Coordinates of C-alpha atoms in Angstrom, one line a residue:
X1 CA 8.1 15.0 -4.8
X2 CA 7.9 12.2 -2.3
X3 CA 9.9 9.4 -4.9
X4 CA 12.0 6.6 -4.0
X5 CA 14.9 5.4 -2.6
X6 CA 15.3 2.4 -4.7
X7 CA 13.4 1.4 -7.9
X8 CA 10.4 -0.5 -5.9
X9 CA 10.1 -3.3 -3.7
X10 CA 12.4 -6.4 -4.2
X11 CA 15.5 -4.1 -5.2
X12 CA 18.5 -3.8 -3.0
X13 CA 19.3 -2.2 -0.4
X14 CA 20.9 1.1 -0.6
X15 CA 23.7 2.1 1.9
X16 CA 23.0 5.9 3.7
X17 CA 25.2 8.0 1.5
X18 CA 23.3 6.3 -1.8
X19 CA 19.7 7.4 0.0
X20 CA 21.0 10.9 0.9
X21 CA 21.9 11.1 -2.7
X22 CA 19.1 10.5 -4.4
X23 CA 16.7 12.1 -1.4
X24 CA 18.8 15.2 -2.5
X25 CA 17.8 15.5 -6.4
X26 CA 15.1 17.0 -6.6
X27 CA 13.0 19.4 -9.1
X28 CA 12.4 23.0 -6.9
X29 CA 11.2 26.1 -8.4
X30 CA 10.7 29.3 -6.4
X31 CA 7.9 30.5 -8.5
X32 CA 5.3 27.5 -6.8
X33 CA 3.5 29.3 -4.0
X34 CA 5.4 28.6 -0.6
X35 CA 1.7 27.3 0.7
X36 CA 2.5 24.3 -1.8
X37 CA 5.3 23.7 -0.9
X38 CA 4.7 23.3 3.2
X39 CA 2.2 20.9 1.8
X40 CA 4.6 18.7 -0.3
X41 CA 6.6 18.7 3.0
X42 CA 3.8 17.9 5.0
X43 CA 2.7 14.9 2.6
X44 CA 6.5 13.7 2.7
X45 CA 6.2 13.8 7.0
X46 CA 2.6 11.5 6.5
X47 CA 4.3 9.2 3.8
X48 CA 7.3 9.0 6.1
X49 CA 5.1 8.1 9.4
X50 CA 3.3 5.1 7.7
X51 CA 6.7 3.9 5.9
X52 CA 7.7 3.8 9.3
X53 CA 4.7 1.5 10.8
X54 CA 5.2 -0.5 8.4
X55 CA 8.9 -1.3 9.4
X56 CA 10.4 -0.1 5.9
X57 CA 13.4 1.7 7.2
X58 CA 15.0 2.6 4.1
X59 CA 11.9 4.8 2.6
X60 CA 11.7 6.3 5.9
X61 CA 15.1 8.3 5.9
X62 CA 15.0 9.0 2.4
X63 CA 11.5 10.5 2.5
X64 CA 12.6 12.3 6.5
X65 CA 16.2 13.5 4.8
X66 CA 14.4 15.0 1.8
X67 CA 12.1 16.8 3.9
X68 CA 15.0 18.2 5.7
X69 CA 16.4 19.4 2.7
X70 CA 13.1 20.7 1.2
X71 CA 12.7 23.0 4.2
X72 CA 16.6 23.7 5.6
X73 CA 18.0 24.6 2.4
X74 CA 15.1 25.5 -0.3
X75 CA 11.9 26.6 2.1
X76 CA 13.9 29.5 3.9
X77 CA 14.9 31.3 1.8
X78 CA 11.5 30.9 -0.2
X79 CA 10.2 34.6 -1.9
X80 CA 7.2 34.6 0.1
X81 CA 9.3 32.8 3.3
X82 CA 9.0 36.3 5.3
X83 CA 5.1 36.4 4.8
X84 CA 2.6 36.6 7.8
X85 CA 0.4 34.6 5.9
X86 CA 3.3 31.2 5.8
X87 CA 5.4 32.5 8.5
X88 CA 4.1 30.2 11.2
X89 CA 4.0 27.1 8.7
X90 CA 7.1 27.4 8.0
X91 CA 7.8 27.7 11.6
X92 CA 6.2 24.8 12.4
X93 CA 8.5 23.0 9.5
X94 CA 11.3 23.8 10.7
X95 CA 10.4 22.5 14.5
X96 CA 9.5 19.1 12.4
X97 CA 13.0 18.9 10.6
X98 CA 14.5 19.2 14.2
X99 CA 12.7 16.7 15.6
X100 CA 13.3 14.2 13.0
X101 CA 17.2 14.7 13.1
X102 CA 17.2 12.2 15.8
X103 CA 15.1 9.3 14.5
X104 CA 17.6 9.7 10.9
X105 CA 20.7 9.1 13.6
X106 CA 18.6 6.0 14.8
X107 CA 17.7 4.8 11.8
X108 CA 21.1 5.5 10.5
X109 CA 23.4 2.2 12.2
X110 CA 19.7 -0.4 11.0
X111 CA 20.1 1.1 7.3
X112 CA 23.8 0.5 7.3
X113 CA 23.6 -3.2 9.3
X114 CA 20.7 -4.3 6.4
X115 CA 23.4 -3.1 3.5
X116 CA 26.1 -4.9 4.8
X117 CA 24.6 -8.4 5.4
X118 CA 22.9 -8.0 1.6
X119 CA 26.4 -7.6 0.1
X120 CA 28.1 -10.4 2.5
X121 CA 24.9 -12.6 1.1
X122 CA 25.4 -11.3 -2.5
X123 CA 29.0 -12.3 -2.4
X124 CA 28.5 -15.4 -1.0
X125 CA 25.4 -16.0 -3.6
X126 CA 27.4 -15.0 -6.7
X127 CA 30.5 -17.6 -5.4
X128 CA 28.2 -20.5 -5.5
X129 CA 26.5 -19.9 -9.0
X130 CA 27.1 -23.1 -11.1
X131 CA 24.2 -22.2 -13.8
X132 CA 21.1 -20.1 -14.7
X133 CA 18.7 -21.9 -12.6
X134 CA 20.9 -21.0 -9.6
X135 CA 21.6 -17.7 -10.3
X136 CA 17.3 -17.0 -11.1
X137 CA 17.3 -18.3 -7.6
X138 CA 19.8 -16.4 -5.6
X139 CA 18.0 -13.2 -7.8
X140 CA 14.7 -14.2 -5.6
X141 CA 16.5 -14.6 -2.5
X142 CA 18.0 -11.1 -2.9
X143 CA 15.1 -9.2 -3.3
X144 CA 12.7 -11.3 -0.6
X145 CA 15.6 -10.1 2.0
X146 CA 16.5 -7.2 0.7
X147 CA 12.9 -5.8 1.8
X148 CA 11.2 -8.2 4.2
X149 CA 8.1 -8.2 2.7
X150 CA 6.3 -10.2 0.2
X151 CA 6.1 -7.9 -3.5
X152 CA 2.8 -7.9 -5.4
X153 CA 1.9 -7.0 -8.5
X154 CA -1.0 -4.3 -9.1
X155 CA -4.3 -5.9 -10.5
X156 CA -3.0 -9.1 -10.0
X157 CA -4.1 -9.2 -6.5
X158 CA -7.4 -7.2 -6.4
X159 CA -8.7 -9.3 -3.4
X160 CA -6.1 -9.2 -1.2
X161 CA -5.6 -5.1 -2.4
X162 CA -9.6 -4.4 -0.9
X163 CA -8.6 -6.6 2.5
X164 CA -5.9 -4.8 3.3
X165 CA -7.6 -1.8 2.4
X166 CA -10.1 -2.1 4.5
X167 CA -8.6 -3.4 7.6
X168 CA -6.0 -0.9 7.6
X169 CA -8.2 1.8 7.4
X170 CA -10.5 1.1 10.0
X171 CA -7.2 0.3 11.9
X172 CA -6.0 3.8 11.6
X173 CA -9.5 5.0 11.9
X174 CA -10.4 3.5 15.7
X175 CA -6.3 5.0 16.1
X176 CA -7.1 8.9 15.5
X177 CA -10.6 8.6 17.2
X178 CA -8.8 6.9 20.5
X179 CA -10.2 4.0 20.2
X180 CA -8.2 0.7 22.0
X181 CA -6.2 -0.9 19.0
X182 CA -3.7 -3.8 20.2
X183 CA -3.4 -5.0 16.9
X184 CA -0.9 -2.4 15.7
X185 CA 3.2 -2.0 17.1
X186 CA 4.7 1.5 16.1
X187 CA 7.8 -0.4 15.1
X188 CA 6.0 -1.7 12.2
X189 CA 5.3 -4.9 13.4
X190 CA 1.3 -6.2 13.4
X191 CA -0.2 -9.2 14.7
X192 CA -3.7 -10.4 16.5
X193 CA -4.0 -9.5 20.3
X194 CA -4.0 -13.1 21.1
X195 CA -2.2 -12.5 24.8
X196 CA 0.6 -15.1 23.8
X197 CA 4.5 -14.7 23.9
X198 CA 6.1 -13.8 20.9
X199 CA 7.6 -17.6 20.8
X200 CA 4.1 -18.9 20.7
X201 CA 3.2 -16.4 17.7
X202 CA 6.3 -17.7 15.7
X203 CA 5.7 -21.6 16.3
X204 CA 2.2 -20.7 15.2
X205 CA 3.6 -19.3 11.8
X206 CA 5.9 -22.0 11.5
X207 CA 3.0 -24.7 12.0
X208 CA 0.7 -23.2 10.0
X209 CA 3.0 -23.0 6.8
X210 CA 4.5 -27.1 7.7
X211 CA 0.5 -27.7 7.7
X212 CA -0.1 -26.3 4.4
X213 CA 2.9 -28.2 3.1
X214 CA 2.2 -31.7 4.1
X215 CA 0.6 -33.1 0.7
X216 CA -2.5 -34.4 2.5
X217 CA -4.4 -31.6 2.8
X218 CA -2.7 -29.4 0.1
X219 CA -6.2 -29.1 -1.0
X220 CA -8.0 -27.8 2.2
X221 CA -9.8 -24.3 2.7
X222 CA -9.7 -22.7 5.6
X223 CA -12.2 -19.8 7.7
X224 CA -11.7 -17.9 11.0
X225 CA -13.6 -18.8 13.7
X226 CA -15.7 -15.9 13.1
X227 CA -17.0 -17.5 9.9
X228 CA -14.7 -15.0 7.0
X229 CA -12.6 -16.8 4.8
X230 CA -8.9 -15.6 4.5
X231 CA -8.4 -15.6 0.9
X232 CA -5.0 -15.9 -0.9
X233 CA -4.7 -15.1 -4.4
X234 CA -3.1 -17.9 -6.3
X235 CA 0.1 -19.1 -6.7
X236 CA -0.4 -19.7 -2.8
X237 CA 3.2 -18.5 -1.3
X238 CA 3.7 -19.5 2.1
X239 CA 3.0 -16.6 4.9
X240 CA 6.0 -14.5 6.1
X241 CA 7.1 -14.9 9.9
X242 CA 6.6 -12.0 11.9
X243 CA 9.8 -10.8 13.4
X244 CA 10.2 -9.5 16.5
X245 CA 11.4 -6.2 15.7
X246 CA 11.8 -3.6 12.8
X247 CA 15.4 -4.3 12.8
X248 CA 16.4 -7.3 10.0
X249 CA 17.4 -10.0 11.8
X250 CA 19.8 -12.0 10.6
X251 CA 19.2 -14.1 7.4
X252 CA 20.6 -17.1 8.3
X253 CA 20.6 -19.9 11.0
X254 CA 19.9 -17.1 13.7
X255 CA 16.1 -17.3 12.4
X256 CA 15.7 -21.1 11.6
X257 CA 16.8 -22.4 14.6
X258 CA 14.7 -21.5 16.9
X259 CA 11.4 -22.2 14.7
X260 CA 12.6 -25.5 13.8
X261 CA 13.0 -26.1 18.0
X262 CA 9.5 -24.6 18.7
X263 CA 8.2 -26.7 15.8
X264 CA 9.5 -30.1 17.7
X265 CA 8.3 -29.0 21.2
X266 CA 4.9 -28.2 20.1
X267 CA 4.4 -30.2 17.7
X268 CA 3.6 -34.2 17.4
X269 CA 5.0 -36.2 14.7
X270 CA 3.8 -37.8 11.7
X271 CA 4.7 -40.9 12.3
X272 CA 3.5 -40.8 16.7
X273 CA 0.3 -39.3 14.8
X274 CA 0.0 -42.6 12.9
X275 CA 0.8 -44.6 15.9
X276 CA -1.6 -42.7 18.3
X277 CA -4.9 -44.3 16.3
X278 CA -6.3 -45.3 13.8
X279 CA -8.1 -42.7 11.6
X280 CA -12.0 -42.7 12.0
X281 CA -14.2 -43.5 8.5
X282 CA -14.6 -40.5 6.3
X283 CA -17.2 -37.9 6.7
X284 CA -20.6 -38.2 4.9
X285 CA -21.5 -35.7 2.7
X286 CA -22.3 -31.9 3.4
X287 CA -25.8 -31.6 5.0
X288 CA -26.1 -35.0 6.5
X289 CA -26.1 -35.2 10.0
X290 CA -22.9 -37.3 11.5
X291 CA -21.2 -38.9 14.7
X292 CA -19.1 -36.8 16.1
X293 CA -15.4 -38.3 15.4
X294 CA -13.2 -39.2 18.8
X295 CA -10.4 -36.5 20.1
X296 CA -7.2 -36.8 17.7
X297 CA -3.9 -34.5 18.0
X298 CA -3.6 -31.2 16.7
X299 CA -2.7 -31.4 13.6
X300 CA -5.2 -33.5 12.3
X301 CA -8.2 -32.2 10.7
X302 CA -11.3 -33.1 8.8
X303 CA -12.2 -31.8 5.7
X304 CA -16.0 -31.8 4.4
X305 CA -16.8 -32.8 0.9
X306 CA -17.5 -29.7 -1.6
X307 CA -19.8 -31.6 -3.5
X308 CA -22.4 -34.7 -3.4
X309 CA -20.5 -37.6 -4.6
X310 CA -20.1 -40.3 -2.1
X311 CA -16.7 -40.8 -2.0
X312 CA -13.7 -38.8 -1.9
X313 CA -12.3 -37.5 -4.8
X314 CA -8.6 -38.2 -6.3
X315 CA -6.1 -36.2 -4.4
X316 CA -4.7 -33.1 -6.9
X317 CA -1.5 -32.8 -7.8
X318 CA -1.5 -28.8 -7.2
X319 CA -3.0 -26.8 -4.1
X320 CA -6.4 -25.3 -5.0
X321 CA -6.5 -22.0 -5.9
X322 CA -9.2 -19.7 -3.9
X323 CA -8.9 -17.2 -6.5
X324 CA -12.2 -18.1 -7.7
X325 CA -14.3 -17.9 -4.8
X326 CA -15.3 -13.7 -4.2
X327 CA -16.0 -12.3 -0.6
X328 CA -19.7 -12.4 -0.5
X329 CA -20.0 -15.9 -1.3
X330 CA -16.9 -17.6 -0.1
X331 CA -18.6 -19.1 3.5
X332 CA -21.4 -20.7 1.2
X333 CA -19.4 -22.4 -1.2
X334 CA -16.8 -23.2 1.2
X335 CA -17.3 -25.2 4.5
X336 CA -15.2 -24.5 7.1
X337 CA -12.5 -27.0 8.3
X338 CA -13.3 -29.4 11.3
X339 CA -10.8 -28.5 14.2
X340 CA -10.3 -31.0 16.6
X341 CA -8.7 -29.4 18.7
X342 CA -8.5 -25.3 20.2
X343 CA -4.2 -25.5 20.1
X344 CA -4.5 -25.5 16.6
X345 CA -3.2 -22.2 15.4
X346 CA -5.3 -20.0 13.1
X347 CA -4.4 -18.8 10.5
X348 CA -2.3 -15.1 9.9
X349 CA -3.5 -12.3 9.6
X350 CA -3.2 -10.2 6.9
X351 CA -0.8 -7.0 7.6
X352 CA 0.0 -4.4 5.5
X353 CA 3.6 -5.0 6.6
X354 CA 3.7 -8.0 5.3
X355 CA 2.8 -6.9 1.8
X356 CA 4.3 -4.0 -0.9
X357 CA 3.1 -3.2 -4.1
X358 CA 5.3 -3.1 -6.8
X359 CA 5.3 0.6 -9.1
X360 CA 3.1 0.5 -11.5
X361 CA 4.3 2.8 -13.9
X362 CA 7.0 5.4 -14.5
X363 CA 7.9 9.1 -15.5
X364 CA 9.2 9.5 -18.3
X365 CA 12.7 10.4 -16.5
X366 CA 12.2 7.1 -14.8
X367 CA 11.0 7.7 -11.5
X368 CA 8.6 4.9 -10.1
X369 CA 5.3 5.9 -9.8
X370 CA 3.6 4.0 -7.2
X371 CA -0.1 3.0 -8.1
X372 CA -3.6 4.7 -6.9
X373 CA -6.4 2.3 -6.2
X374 CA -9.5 4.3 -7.0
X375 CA -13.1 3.0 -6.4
X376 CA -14.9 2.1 -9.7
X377 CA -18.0 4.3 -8.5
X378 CA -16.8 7.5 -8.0
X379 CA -17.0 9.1 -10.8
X380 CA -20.6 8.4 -10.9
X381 CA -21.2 9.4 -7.7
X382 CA -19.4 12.6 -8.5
X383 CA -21.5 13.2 -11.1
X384 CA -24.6 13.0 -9.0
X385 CA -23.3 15.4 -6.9
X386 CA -22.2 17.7 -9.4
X387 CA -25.4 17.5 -11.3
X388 CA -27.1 20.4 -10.4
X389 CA -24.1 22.5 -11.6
X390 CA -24.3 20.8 -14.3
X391 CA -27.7 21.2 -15.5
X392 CA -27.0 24.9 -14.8
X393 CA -23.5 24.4 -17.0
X394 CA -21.1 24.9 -14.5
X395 CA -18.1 23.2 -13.1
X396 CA -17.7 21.5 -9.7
X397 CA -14.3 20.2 -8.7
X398 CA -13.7 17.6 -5.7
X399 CA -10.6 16.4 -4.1
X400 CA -9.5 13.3 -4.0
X401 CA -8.5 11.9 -0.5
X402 CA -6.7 8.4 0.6
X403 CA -3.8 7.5 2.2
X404 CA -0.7 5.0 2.0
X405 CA -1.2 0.9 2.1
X406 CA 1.9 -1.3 1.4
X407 CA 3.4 0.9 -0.9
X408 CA 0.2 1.9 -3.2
X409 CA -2.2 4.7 -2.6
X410 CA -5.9 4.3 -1.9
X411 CA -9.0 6.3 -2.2
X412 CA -10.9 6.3 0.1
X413 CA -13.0 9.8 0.5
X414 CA -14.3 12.2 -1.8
X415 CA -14.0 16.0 -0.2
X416 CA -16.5 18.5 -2.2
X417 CA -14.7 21.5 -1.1
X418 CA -16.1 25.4 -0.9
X419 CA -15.8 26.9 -4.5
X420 CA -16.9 29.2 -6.8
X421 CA -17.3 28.3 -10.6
X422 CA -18.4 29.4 -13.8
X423 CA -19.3 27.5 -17.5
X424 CA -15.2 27.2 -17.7
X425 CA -13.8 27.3 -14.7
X426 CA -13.7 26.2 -10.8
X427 CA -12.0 26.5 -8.1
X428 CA -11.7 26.3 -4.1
X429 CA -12.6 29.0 -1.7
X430 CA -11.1 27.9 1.5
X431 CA -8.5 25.8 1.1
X432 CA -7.5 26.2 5.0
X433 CA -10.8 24.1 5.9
X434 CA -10.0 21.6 3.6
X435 CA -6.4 21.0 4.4
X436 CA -7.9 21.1 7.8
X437 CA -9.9 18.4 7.2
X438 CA -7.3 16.5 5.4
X439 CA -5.0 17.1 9.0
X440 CA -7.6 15.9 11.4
X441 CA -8.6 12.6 9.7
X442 CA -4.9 11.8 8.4
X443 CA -5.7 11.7 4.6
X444 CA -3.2 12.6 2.0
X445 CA -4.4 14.5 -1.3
X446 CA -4.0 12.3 -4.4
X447 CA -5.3 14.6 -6.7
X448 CA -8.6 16.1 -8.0
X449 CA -11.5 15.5 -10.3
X450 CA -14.6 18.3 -11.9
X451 CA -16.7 18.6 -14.4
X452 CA -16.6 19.7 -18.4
X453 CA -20.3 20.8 -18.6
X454 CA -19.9 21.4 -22.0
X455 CA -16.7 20.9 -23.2
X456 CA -14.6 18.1 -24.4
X457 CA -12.7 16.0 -22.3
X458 CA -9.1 17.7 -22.6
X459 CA -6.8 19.0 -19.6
X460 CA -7.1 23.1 -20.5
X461 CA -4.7 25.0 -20.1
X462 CA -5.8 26.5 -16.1
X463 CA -6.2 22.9 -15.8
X464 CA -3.0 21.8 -16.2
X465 CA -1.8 24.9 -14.0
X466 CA -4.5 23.8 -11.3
X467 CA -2.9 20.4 -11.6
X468 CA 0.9 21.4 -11.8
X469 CA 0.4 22.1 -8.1
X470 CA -1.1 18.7 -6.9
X471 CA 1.8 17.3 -8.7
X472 CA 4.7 19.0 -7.0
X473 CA 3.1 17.6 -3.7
X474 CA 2.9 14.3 -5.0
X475 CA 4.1 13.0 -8.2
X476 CA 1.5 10.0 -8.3
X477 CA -1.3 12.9 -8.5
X478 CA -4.0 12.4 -10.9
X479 CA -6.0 14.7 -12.3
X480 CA -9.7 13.1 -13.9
X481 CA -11.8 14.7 -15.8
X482 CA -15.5 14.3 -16.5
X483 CA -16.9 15.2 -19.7
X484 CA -20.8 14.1 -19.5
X485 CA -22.1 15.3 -23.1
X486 CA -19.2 14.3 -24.9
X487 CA -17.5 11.1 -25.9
X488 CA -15.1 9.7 -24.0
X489 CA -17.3 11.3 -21.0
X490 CA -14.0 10.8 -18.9
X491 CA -10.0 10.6 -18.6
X492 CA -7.6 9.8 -15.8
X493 CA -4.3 12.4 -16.6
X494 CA -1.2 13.4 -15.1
X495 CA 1.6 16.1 -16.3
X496 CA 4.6 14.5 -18.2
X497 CA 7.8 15.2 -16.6
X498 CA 9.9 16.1 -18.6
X499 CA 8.6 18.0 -20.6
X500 CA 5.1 18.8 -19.2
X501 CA 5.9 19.5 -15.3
X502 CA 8.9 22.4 -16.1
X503 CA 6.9 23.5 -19.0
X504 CA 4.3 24.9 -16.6
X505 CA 6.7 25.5 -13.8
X506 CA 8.1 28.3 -16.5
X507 CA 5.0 29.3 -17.8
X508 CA 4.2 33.0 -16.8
X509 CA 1.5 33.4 -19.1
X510 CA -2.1 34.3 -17.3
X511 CA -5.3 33.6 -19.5
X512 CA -7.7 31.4 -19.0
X513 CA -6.7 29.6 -22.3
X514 CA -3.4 29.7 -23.6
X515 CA -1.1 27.3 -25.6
X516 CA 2.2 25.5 -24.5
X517 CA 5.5 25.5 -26.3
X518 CA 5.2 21.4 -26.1
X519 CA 2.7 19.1 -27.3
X520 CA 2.8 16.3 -24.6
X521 CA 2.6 18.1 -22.0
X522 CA 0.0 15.5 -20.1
X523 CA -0.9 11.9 -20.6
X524 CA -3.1 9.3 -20.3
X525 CA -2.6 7.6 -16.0
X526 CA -4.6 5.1 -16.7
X527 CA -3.5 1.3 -17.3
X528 CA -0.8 1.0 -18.5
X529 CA -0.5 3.8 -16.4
X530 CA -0.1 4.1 -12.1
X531 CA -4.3 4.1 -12.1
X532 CA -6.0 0.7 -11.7
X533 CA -9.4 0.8 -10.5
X534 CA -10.3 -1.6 -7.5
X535 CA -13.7 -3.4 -7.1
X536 CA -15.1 -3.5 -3.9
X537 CA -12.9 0.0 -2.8
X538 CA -15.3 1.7 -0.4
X539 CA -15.2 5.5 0.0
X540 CA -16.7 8.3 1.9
X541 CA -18.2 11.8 -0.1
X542 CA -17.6 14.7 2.2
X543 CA -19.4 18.0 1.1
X544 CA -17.9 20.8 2.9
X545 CA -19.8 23.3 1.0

């Protein structure tokens, strides 16, 4: 339900009457409970709020228009609108949609200013092609402003994926609970509470990346002063400047200009460098005790031998990669860099802002499906948990919880809700405590997962029913199965669409087991699929039982 404005990050732009288009089409069906549906527009209201932290303007009126649309036009006049039971829910809704009707007019005149200076810069692009090579690079120009964000590719950057991860939730975390966070603006834009002017941050950015580019030390490593090492999965791509604002700035000399000035004033030059003295005889080797080299400028450093060989060794050609160096072990096989002196700027810090997952995968009618991150552990866990209901051959079902990083969705708690089950069946006896819980910590529901005790591991038919209404909140929800007698003992799934999603939409049929006009009405979600599995992914088990 949530969906996209565009196909994924790194596509253009779209201009406000394409995003009210396609926020428009979508599936709705009057025989879904209403109480899903208020949660499908609450999940579009959470998706909306991060997209909007993170300064993606564009996602943030499609997903607020289609909410309006969900609830104005489709929720009112719902069968079960005039209820007791969803009568103040859909109150509530409705007091959302009116509040949001103001931040679409604001967002409105930044959507339509980002269109227009795309299609000036495409025209202007697709004058100047002369061959292939120019027009490959005007393509990567497009889609690098077209966004404002740096695209990655899913299980390509697993490192970078748990980092983010982690800091982002114990970001939002220390936010709910009240906790002082300085490191967070709502317009989207994060940096480090440093206490210096926004000037100072960019000349930082811009020395940092002309440090990593002069050939001298294209080899170097570097750590924080608090000893962790910020690793960059390779091919290293130089670190975005952080604008000033939500709003793209213009893409031309507007932005250069100053940096290039802030770079000159701060900044000495290579050749006053060379002139200021002569540089003092290399280091000895890690572990030795040494002299303590005389004051230099700022942008000299001195880098520490990795091995024991006595002298330095040939300059590469290529900057080292750090994708081989994991988290746990990084500060002992790396020694820090040598900083002569405190104006040096440290190094960025890594923002979910600065970052967007590409889609992973895509329904069958070619909707993007953006991917879930899921902790390689869980299911295990599950199992433990489930085990005495197991051993007595019942099912236990558990939700899965996470919320929205940089475009991808991540896992990060395991809710073990009240229920009531049997050898063939399981479900949830008070779904207003766990959607309560959901509410008060800010977690989205990506799907579910239970038990086979017995049985093979298939989607049954109440399964795919159970499922079809996780998947009308969210299209990216997964449904796993765990199977621990039989072989395969597990399966990630989701409901085609089409055919599988309106096939049980229109289903009226009400047995526990009973067969489907279609044959592929579910598939396989993992790889090549929107499921990847992330090592290092923590999560929390919640048993609310």
């Amino acid at each position: 339900m949530g969906g996209h404005a565009d196909n994924g990050p790194g596509s253009e732009p779209l201009s406000v009457p394409q995003i009210v288009k396609k926020a428009s089409a979508f599936d709705y069906n009057d025989t879904v409970r209403l109480r899903y549906w208020l949660r499908t527009a609450d999940t579009l209201l959470k998706e909306a709020d991060i997209y909007e932290r993170e300064g993606n303007d564009q996602q943030t009126y499609f997903l607020l228009f289609r909410h309006a649309i969900l609830v104005f036009e489709k929720l009112n006049s719902h069968p079960d609108s005039k209820q007791p039971e969803t009568k103040d829910a859909l109150n509530e809704a409705n007091k959302a949609v009116s509040r949001n009707l103001a931040k679409l007019e604001a967002l409105k005149p930044r959507i339509t200013k980002r269109y227009n200076q795309f299609q000036e810069l495409a025209e202007k692009h697709k004058a100047q092609r002369e061959d292939l090579e120019r027009s490959r690079k005007t393509s990567r120009i497009g889609a690098s402003l077209a966004q404002g964000f740096e695209t990655l590719e899913p299980g390509q950057n697993d490192n970078l994926a748990v980092k983010l991860a982690q800091k982002e939730i114990r970001r939002r975390d220390a936010t709910r609970k009240g906790l002082p966070d300085s490191s967070w603006f709502r317009g989207g834009l994060s940096r480090r509470n440093t206490g210096e002017s926004d000037v100072d941050d960019l000349s930082q950015s811009i020395v940092e990346a002309r440090r990593r580019n002069d050939e001298t030390f294209s080899n170097r490593s570097s750590s924080e002063s608090s000893g962790k090492l910020a690793i960059k999965t390779a091919p290293y791509r130089y670190p975005n400047v952080p604008k000033k604002s939500t709003l793209l700035e213009s893409w031309g000399e507007a932005i250069t200009k100053p940096l290039a000035s802030n770079w000159a004033m701060q900044s000495p030059t290579r050749d006053s460098m060379r002139s200021a003295e002569v540089p003092p005889q290399r280091p000895p080797k890690l572990g030795t005790d040494r002299q303590v080299p005389p004051p230099r400028p700022a942008k000299e450093f001195e880098i520490q031998e990795l091995d024991s060989s006595p002298a330095l060794p040939p300059r590469p050609s290529k900057v080292a990669s750090l994708s081989s160096f994991s988290l746990s072990d990084s500060s002992e096989q790396l020694s820090p860099i040598s900083r002569e002196s405190t104006s040096t700027p440290p190094i960025q810090e890594i923002n979910s802002s600065d970052y967007a997952f590409k889609p992973s995968a895509y329904l069958e009618n070619g909707t993007p499906l953006r991917t879930i991150f899921l902790p390689p552990t869980l299911r295990t866990t599950f199992l433990a948990v489930a085990a005495p209901n197991t051993r007595m051959n019942l099912e236990t079902c558990g939700i899965l919880c996470g919320t929205l990083i940089s475009n991808a969705l991540f896992v990060s708690k395991l809710v073990i809700p009240k229920q009531k089950s049997t050898s063939d069946t399981c479900e949830t006896t008070d779904e207003e405590e766990l959607f309560g819980y959901c509410d008060e910590h800010d977690l989205m529901v990506l799907g579910w997962i239970h038990t086979h005790p017995t049985q093979s591991c298939f989607m049954s038919s109440r399964d795919l029913h159970t499922h079809c209404g996780y998947q009308v909140m969210m299209p990216e929800s997964i449904a796993i199965v765990c199977a621990p007698a039989r072989n395969p003992a597990w399966g990630v799934f989701r409901l085609t669409d089409p055919p599988g999603m309106k096939t049980v939409l229109n289903c009226r049929q009400t047995g526990l087991f009973h067969p489907h006009g279609e044959s592929n009405i579910y598939t396989d979600a993992t790889r090549p699929g929107h499921v990847c599995e992330l090592k290092g992914l923590e999560f929390e088990v919640v048993d609310l039982r």
